[in-house]
Amino acid sequence: MTLAAQRTLRREPDVYSRFRRFLGRSILLGLELLVAADIIRTVAVTPTLASVGVLAAIVLIRTFLSWSLELEITGRWPWQKAAAVDSARGTPE
């Protein structure tokens, strides 16, 4: 946050979008770690049908949030990255 404020004071271009992209990627990393922690917790404790169901719901919700954040950050769905990179290079898909 302070780095973005310093860059804004120095009037560097594109500070807001870079900070927003950095913050979004940090949130995505946190969501991935939380999903991994929930999976480990469910496997470590004696799994019941209810705990597996709750885990499935949590994973679905966090996956939706991750995809939404990815779309907001990059402007593309996660599965469109390869096509965008190929078209930027000028190679046919």
CSV table of N, CA and C in Angstrom, one decimal:
chain,number,residue,atom,x,y,z
A,1,MET,N,0.8,-1.2,0.0
A,1,MET,CA,0.0,0.0,0.0
A,1,MET,C,0.9,1.2,0.0
A,2,THR,N,1.9,1.3,0.8
A,2,THR,CA,2.8,2.5,0.9
A,2,THR,C,3.6,2.6,-0.4
A,3,LEU,N,3.9,1.5,-1.0
A,3,LEU,CA,4.7,1.6,-2.3
A,3,LEU,C,3.8,2.2,-3.3
A,4,ALA,N,2.5,1.8,-3.4
A,4,ALA,CA,1.6,2.4,-4.4
A,4,ALA,C,1.4,3.9,-4.1
A,5,ALA,N,1.4,4.3,-2.8
A,5,ALA,CA,1.2,5.7,-2.5
A,5,ALA,C,2.5,6.5,-2.9
A,6,GLN,N,3.6,5.9,-2.7
A,6,GLN,CA,4.9,6.6,-3.1
A,6,GLN,C,4.9,6.8,-4.6
A,7,ARG,N,4.5,5.7,-5.3
A,7,ARG,CA,4.5,5.8,-6.8
A,7,ARG,C,3.5,6.8,-7.3
A,8,THR,N,2.4,6.9,-6.6
A,8,THR,CA,1.4,7.9,-7.0
A,8,THR,C,1.9,9.3,-6.8
A,9,LEU,N,2.6,9.6,-5.7
A,9,LEU,CA,3.2,10.9,-5.4
A,9,LEU,C,4.3,11.2,-6.4
A,10,ARG,N,5.0,10.2,-6.9
A,10,ARG,CA,6.0,10.5,-7.9
A,10,ARG,C,5.4,10.6,-9.3
A,11,ARG,N,4.0,10.4,-9.4
A,11,ARG,CA,3.3,10.5,-10.6
A,11,ARG,C,3.7,9.5,-11.7
A,12,GLU,N,4.0,8.3,-11.2
A,12,GLU,CA,4.3,7.2,-12.1
A,12,GLU,C,3.0,6.8,-12.8
A,13,PRO,N,3.1,6.4,-14.1
A,13,PRO,CA,1.9,5.9,-14.8
A,13,PRO,C,1.4,4.6,-14.4
A,14,ASP,N,0.1,4.4,-14.5
A,14,ASP,CA,-0.5,3.1,-14.3
A,14,ASP,C,-0.3,2.5,-12.9
A,15,VAL,N,-0.2,3.3,-11.9
A,15,VAL,CA,-0.1,2.8,-10.5
A,15,VAL,C,-1.3,2.1,-10.0
A,16,TYR,N,-2.5,2.6,-10.3
A,16,TYR,CA,-3.7,2.0,-9.8
A,16,TYR,C,-3.9,0.6,-10.3
A,17,SER,N,-3.7,0.4,-11.7
A,17,SER,CA,-4.0,-0.9,-12.2
A,17,SER,C,-2.9,-1.9,-11.8
A,18,ARG,N,-1.7,-1.5,-11.6
A,18,ARG,CA,-0.6,-2.4,-11.1
A,18,ARG,C,-0.9,-2.8,-9.7
A,19,PHE,N,-1.3,-1.8,-8.8
A,19,PHE,CA,-1.7,-2.2,-7.4
A,19,PHE,C,-2.9,-3.1,-7.4
A,20,ARG,N,-3.9,-2.8,-8.2
A,20,ARG,CA,-5.1,-3.7,-8.3
A,20,ARG,C,-4.7,-5.1,-8.7
A,21,ARG,N,-3.8,-5.2,-9.7
A,21,ARG,CA,-3.4,-6.5,-10.2
A,21,ARG,C,-2.6,-7.3,-9.1
A,22,PHE,N,-1.7,-6.6,-8.4
A,22,PHE,CA,-1.0,-7.2,-7.3
A,22,PHE,C,-1.9,-7.6,-6.2
A,23,LEU,N,-2.8,-6.8,-5.8
A,23,LEU,CA,-3.8,-7.1,-4.7
A,23,LEU,C,-4.6,-8.3,-5.1
A,24,GLY,N,-5.1,-8.3,-6.4
A,24,GLY,CA,-5.9,-9.5,-6.9
A,24,GLY,C,-5.1,-10.8,-6.9
A,25,ARG,N,-3.9,-10.7,-7.3
A,25,ARG,CA,-3.1,-11.9,-7.3
A,25,ARG,C,-2.8,-12.4,-5.9
A,26,SER,N,-2.6,-11.5,-4.9
A,26,SER,CA,-2.4,-11.9,-3.5
A,26,SER,C,-3.7,-12.6,-3.0
A,27,ILE,N,-4.8,-12.0,-3.3
A,27,ILE,CA,-6.1,-12.7,-2.9
A,27,ILE,C,-6.2,-14.1,-3.5
A,28,LEU,N,-5.9,-14.2,-4.8
A,28,LEU,CA,-5.9,-15.5,-5.4
A,28,LEU,C,-5.0,-16.5,-4.7
A,29,LEU,N,-3.8,-16.1,-4.4
A,29,LEU,CA,-2.9,-17.0,-3.7
A,29,LEU,C,-3.5,-17.4,-2.3
A,30,GLY,N,-4.1,-16.4,-1.6
A,30,GLY,CA,-4.7,-16.7,-0.3
A,30,GLY,C,-5.9,-17.7,-0.5
A,31,LEU,N,-6.7,-17.6,-1.5
A,31,LEU,CA,-7.8,-18.5,-1.7
A,31,LEU,C,-7.3,-19.9,-2.0
A,32,GLU,N,-6.2,-20.0,-2.8
A,32,GLU,CA,-5.6,-21.3,-3.1
A,32,GLU,C,-5.1,-22.0,-1.8
A,33,LEU,N,-4.4,-21.2,-1.0
A,33,LEU,CA,-3.9,-21.8,0.3
A,33,LEU,C,-5.0,-22.2,1.2
A,34,LEU,N,-6.1,-21.4,1.2
A,34,LEU,CA,-7.3,-21.8,2.0
A,34,LEU,C,-7.9,-23.1,1.5
A,35,VAL,N,-8.0,-23.3,0.2
A,35,VAL,CA,-8.6,-24.5,-0.3
A,35,VAL,C,-7.7,-25.7,0.1
A,36,ALA,N,-6.3,-25.5,-0.1
A,36,ALA,CA,-5.4,-26.6,0.3
A,36,ALA,C,-5.5,-27.0,1.8
A,37,ALA,N,-5.7,-25.9,2.6
A,37,ALA,CA,-5.8,-26.2,4.1
A,37,ALA,C,-7.1,-26.9,4.4
A,38,ASP,N,-8.2,-26.6,3.7
A,38,ASP,CA,-9.4,-27.3,3.9
A,38,ASP,C,-9.4,-28.7,3.5
A,39,ILE,N,-8.7,-29.0,2.4
A,39,ILE,CA,-8.5,-30.4,1.9
A,39,ILE,C,-7.7,-31.2,2.9
A,40,ILE,N,-6.6,-30.6,3.4
A,40,ILE,CA,-5.8,-31.3,4.3
A,40,ILE,C,-6.5,-31.6,5.6
A,41,ARG,N,-7.3,-30.6,6.1
A,41,ARG,CA,-8.0,-30.7,7.3
A,41,ARG,C,-9.1,-31.8,7.2
A,42,THR,N,-9.7,-31.9,6.0
A,42,THR,CA,-10.8,-32.9,5.8
A,42,THR,C,-10.1,-34.3,5.8
A,43,VAL,N,-9.0,-34.4,5.1
A,43,VAL,CA,-8.3,-35.7,5.0
A,43,VAL,C,-7.7,-36.1,6.4
A,44,ALA,N,-7.1,-35.2,7.1
A,44,ALA,CA,-6.5,-35.5,8.4
A,44,ALA,C,-7.5,-35.9,9.4
A,45,VAL,N,-8.6,-35.3,9.5
A,45,VAL,CA,-9.6,-35.7,10.4
A,45,VAL,C,-10.4,-36.8,9.8
A,46,THR,N,-11.0,-37.7,10.5
A,46,THR,CA,-11.8,-38.7,10.0
A,46,THR,C,-12.9,-38.2,9.1
A,47,PRO,N,-12.8,-38.4,7.7
A,47,PRO,CA,-13.8,-37.8,6.8
A,47,PRO,C,-15.2,-38.4,7.0
A,48,THR,N,-16.1,-37.6,7.1
A,48,THR,CA,-17.5,-38.1,7.1
A,48,THR,C,-18.2,-37.5,5.8
A,49,LEU,N,-19.3,-38.0,5.5
A,49,LEU,CA,-20.0,-37.6,4.3
A,49,LEU,C,-20.4,-36.1,4.4
A,50,ALA,N,-20.7,-35.7,5.6
A,50,ALA,CA,-21.0,-34.2,5.9
A,50,ALA,C,-19.8,-33.4,5.7
A,51,SER,N,-18.6,-33.8,6.2
A,51,SER,CA,-17.4,-33.0,6.0
A,51,SER,C,-17.0,-32.9,4.6
A,52,VAL,N,-17.1,-34.0,3.9
A,52,VAL,CA,-16.8,-34.0,2.4
A,52,VAL,C,-17.7,-33.1,1.6
A,53,GLY,N,-19.0,-33.1,2.0
A,53,GLY,CA,-20.0,-32.2,1.3
A,53,GLY,C,-19.7,-30.8,1.6
A,54,VAL,N,-19.3,-30.4,2.8
A,54,VAL,CA,-18.9,-29.1,3.2
A,54,VAL,C,-17.7,-28.7,2.4
A,55,LEU,N,-16.7,-29.6,2.3
A,55,LEU,CA,-15.5,-29.3,1.6
A,55,LEU,C,-15.8,-29.0,0.1
A,56,ALA,N,-16.7,-29.8,-0.5
A,56,ALA,CA,-17.0,-29.7,-1.9
A,56,ALA,C,-17.7,-28.3,-2.1
A,57,ALA,N,-18.5,-27.9,-1.2
A,57,ALA,CA,-19.2,-26.6,-1.3
A,57,ALA,C,-18.2,-25.5,-1.2
A,58,ILE,N,-17.3,-25.6,-0.3
A,58,ILE,CA,-16.2,-24.5,-0.1
A,58,ILE,C,-15.3,-24.4,-1.3
A,59,VAL,N,-14.9,-25.6,-1.8
A,59,VAL,CA,-14.1,-25.6,-3.0
A,59,VAL,C,-14.8,-25.0,-4.2
A,60,LEU,N,-16.1,-25.3,-4.4
A,60,LEU,CA,-16.9,-24.7,-5.5
A,60,LEU,C,-17.0,-23.2,-5.3
A,61,ILE,N,-17.2,-22.7,-4.2
A,61,ILE,CA,-17.4,-21.3,-3.9
A,61,ILE,C,-16.0,-20.6,-4.2
A,62,ARG,N,-15.0,-21.1,-3.6
A,62,ARG,CA,-13.7,-20.5,-3.8
A,62,ARG,C,-13.2,-20.6,-5.2
A,63,THR,N,-13.5,-21.6,-5.9
A,63,THR,CA,-13.2,-21.7,-7.4
A,63,THR,C,-13.9,-20.6,-8.1
A,64,PHE,N,-15.2,-20.4,-7.9
A,64,PHE,CA,-15.9,-19.4,-8.5
A,64,PHE,C,-15.3,-18.0,-8.2
A,65,LEU,N,-14.9,-17.8,-7.0
A,65,LEU,CA,-14.3,-16.5,-6.6
A,65,LEU,C,-13.0,-16.3,-7.3
A,66,SER,N,-12.2,-17.4,-7.4
A,66,SER,CA,-10.9,-17.3,-8.1
A,66,SER,C,-11.1,-17.0,-9.6
A,67,TRP,N,-12.0,-17.6,-10.2
A,67,TRP,CA,-12.3,-17.3,-11.6
A,67,TRP,C,-12.8,-15.9,-11.8
A,68,SER,N,-13.6,-15.5,-10.9
A,68,SER,CA,-14.1,-14.1,-11.0
A,68,SER,C,-13.0,-13.1,-10.8
A,69,LEU,N,-12.1,-13.3,-9.9
A,69,LEU,CA,-10.9,-12.4,-9.7
A,69,LEU,C,-10.0,-12.5,-10.9
A,70,GLU,N,-9.8,-13.6,-11.5
A,70,GLU,CA,-8.9,-13.8,-12.6
A,70,GLU,C,-9.5,-13.0,-13.8
A,71,LEU,N,-10.8,-13.1,-14.0
A,71,LEU,CA,-11.5,-12.3,-15.1
A,71,LEU,C,-11.4,-10.8,-14.8
A,72,GLU,N,-11.5,-10.4,-13.6
A,72,GLU,CA,-11.4,-9.0,-13.2
A,72,GLU,C,-9.9,-8.5,-13.4
A,73,ILE,N,-9.0,-9.3,-13.1
A,73,ILE,CA,-7.6,-8.8,-13.2
A,73,ILE,C,-7.1,-8.8,-14.7
A,74,THR,N,-7.3,-9.9,-15.4
A,74,THR,CA,-6.8,-10.0,-16.7
A,74,THR,C,-7.7,-9.6,-17.9
A,75,GLY,N,-9.0,-9.7,-17.6
A,75,GLY,CA,-10.0,-9.4,-18.6
A,75,GLY,C,-10.3,-10.7,-19.5
A,76,ARG,N,-9.7,-11.8,-19.1
A,76,ARG,CA,-9.9,-13.1,-19.8
A,76,ARG,C,-10.2,-14.2,-18.8
A,77,TRP,N,-10.9,-15.2,-19.2
A,77,TRP,CA,-11.1,-16.4,-18.4
A,77,TRP,C,-9.8,-17.1,-18.3
A,78,PRO,N,-9.6,-17.9,-17.2
A,78,PRO,CA,-8.3,-18.7,-17.1
A,78,PRO,C,-8.0,-19.6,-18.2
A,79,TRP,N,-9.0,-20.2,-18.9
A,79,TRP,CA,-8.7,-21.1,-20.0
A,79,TRP,C,-8.4,-20.4,-21.3
A,80,GLN,N,-8.5,-19.0,-21.3
A,80,GLN,CA,-8.2,-18.3,-22.5
A,80,GLN,C,-6.8,-17.7,-22.6
A,81,LYS,N,-6.0,-18.0,-21.6
A,81,LYS,CA,-4.6,-17.5,-21.5
A,81,LYS,C,-3.8,-18.0,-22.6
A,82,ALA,N,-3.8,-19.3,-22.9
A,82,ALA,CA,-2.9,-19.8,-24.0
A,82,ALA,C,-3.3,-19.2,-25.3
A,83,ALA,N,-4.5,-19.0,-25.6
A,83,ALA,CA,-4.9,-18.5,-26.9
A,83,ALA,C,-4.5,-17.0,-27.0
A,84,ALA,N,-4.6,-16.3,-25.9
A,84,ALA,CA,-4.2,-14.9,-25.9
A,84,ALA,C,-2.7,-14.7,-26.1
A,85,VAL,N,-1.9,-15.6,-25.4
A,85,VAL,CA,-0.4,-15.6,-25.6
A,85,VAL,C,-0.1,-15.9,-27.0
A,86,ASP,N,-0.7,-17.0,-27.6
A,86,ASP,CA,-0.4,-17.3,-29.0
A,86,ASP,C,-0.8,-16.2,-30.0
A,87,SER,N,-1.9,-15.6,-29.8
A,87,SER,CA,-2.3,-14.5,-30.7
A,87,SER,C,-1.4,-13.3,-30.5
A,88,ALA,N,-0.8,-13.1,-29.3
A,88,ALA,CA,0.1,-12.0,-29.1
A,88,ALA,C,1.4,-12.2,-29.8
A,89,ARG,N,1.8,-13.5,-29.8
A,89,ARG,CA,3.1,-13.9,-30.5
A,89,ARG,C,2.9,-13.9,-32.0
A,90,GLY,N,1.7,-14.0,-32.5
A,90,GLY,CA,1.4,-14.1,-33.9
A,90,GLY,C,1.4,-15.5,-34.5
A,91,THR,N,1.3,-16.5,-33.6
A,91,THR,CA,1.3,-17.8,-34.0
A,91,THR,C,-0.1,-18.3,-34.1
A,92,PRO,N,-0.5,-19.1,-35.1
A,92,PRO,CA,-1.8,-19.6,-35.2
A,92,PRO,C,-2.2,-20.6,-34.0
A,93,GLU,N,-3.4,-20.6,-33.7
A,93,GLU,CA,-3.9,-21.5,-32.6
A,93,GLU,C,-4.0,-22.9,-33.0
